[in-house]
Coordinates of N, CA and C in Angstrom, one line a residue:
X395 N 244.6 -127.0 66.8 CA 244.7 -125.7 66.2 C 243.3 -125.0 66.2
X396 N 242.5 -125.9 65.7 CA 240.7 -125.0 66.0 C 240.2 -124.3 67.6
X397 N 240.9 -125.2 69.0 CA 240.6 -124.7 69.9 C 241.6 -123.4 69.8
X398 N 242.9 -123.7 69.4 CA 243.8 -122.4 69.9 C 243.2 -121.4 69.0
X399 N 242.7 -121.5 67.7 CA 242.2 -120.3 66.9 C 241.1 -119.4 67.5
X400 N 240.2 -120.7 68.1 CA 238.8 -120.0 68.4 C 239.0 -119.1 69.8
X401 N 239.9 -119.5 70.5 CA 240.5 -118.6 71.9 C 241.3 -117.6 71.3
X402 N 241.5 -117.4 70.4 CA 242.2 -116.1 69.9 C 241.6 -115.2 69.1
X403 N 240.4 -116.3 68.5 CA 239.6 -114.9 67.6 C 238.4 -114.5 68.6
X404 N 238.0 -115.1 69.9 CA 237.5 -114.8 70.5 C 237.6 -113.5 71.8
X405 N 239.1 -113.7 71.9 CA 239.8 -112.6 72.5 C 240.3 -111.2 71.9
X406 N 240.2 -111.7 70.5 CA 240.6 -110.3 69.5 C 238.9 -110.0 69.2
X407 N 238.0 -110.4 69.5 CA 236.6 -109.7 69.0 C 236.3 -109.2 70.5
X408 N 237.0 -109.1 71.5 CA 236.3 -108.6 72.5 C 237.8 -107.5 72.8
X409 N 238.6 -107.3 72.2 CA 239.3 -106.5 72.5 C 239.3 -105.6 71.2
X410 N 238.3 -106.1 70.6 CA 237.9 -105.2 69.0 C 239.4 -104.7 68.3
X411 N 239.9 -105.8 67.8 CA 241.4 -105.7 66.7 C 240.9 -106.5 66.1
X412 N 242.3 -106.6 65.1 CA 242.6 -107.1 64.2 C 243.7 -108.3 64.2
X413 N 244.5 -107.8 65.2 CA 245.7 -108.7 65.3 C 246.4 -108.7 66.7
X414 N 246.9 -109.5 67.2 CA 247.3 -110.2 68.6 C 248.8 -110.1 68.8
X415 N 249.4 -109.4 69.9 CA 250.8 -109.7 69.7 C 250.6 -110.4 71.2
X416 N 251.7 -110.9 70.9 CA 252.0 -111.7 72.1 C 252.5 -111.4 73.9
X417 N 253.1 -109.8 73.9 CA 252.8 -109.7 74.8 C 252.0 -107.7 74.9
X418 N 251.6 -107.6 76.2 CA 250.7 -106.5 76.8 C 252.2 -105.5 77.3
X419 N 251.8 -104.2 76.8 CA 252.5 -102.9 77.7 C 251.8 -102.3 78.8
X420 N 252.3 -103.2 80.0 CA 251.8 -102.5 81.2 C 252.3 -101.2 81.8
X421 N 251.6 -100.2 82.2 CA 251.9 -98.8 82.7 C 251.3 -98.7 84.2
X422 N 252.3 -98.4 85.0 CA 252.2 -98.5 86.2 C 252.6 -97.2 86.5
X423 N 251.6 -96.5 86.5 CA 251.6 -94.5 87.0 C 252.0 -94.4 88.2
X424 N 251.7 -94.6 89.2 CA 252.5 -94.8 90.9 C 253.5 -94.5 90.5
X425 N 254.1 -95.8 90.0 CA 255.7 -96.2 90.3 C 256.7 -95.6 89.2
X426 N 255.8 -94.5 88.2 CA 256.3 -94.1 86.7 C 256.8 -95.0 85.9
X427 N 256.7 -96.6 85.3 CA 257.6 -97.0 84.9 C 256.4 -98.0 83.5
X428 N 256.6 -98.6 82.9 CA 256.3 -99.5 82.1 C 257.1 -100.9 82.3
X429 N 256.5 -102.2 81.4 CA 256.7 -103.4 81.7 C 255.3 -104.0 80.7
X430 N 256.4 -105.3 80.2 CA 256.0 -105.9 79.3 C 255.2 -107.2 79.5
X431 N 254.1 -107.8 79.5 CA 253.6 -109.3 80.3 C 253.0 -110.1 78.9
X432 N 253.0 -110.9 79.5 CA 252.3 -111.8 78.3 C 251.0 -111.7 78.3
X433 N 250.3 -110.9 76.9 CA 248.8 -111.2 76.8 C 247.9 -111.8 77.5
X434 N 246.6 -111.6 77.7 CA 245.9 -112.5 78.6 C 245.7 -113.8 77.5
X435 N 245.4 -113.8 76.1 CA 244.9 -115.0 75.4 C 246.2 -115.5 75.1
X436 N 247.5 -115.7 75.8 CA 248.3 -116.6 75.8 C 248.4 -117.1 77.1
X437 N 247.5 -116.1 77.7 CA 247.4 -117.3 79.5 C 246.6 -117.8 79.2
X438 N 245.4 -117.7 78.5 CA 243.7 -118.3 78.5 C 244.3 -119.3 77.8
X439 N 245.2 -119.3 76.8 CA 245.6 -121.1 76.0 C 246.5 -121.6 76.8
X440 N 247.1 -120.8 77.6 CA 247.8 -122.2 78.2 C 246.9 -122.8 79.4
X441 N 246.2 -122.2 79.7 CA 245.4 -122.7 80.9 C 244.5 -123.6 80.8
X442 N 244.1 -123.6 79.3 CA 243.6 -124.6 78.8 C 243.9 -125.9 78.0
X443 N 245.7 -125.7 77.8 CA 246.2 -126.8 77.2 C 246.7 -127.0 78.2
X444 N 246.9 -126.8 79.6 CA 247.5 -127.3 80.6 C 246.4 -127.8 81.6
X445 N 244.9 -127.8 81.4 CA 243.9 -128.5 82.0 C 243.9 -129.8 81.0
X446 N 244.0 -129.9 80.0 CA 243.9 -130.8 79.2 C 245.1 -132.0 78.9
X447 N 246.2 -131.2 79.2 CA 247.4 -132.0 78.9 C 248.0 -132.5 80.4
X448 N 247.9 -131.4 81.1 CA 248.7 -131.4 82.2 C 250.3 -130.4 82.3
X449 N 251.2 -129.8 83.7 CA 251.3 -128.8 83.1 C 252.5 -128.7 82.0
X450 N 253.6 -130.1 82.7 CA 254.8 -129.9 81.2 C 254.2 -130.1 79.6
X451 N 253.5 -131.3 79.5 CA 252.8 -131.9 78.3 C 251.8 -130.3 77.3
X452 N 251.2 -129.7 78.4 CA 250.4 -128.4 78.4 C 251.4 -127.1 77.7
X453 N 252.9 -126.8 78.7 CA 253.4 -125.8 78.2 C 253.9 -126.1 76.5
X454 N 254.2 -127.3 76.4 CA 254.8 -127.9 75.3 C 253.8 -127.6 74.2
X455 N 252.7 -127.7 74.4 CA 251.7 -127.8 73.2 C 251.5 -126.3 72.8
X456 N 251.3 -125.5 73.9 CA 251.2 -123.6 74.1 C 252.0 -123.1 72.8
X457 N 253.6 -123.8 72.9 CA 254.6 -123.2 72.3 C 254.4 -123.7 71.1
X458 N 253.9 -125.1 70.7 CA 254.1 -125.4 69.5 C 252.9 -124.9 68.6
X459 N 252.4 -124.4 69.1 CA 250.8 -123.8 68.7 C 251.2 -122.3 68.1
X460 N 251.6 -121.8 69.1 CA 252.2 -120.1 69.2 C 253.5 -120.4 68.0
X461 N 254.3 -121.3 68.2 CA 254.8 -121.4 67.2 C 254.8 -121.2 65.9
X462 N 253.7 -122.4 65.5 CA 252.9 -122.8 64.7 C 252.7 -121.1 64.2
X463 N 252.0 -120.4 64.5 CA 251.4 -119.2 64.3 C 252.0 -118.8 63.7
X464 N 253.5 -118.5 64.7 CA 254.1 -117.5 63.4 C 255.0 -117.5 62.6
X465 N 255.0 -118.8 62.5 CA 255.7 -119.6 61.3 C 254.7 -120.1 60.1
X466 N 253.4 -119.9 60.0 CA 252.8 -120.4 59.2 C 251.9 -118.7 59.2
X467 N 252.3 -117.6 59.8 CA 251.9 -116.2 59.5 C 250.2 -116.5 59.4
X468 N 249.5 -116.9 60.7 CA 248.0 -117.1 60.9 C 247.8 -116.7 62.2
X469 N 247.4 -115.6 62.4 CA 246.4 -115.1 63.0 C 247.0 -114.2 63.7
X470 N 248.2 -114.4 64.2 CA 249.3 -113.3 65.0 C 249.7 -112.2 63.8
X471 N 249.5 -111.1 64.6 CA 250.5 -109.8 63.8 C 251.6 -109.1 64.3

């Protein structure tokens, strides 16, 4: 939990907030339309629990983490 915290308060001090949701509203002016992606500091944790774990063992840990979050109301808003 200390690495996933510190990649998330690290991401929220450089994106200057307060609170993280889990996914980004992309706007795509060309094409007029919007679309929803997953934040980049839920790719930067999995990319790192999936260097560490490997990638099923990796995705598994992501969710229980992200889980963890917002079930224990810490750090996600």
């Amino acid at each position: 939990m200390y690495t996933a915290q510190r990649i998330m308060e690290e991401y929220a001090k450089e994106q200057n907030t307060d609170s993280l949701g889990l996914f980004e509203l992309v706007v795509n002016e060309e094409e007029k339309r919007m679309d929803f992606r997953l934040s980049s500091w839920v790719l930067l944790l999995a990319e790192h629990f999936k260097s560490l774990y490997g990638a099923s063992q990796g995705d598994f840990v992501t969710r229980q983490v992200i889980s963890r979050c917002i079930t224990k109301d810490e750090t996600l808003h």
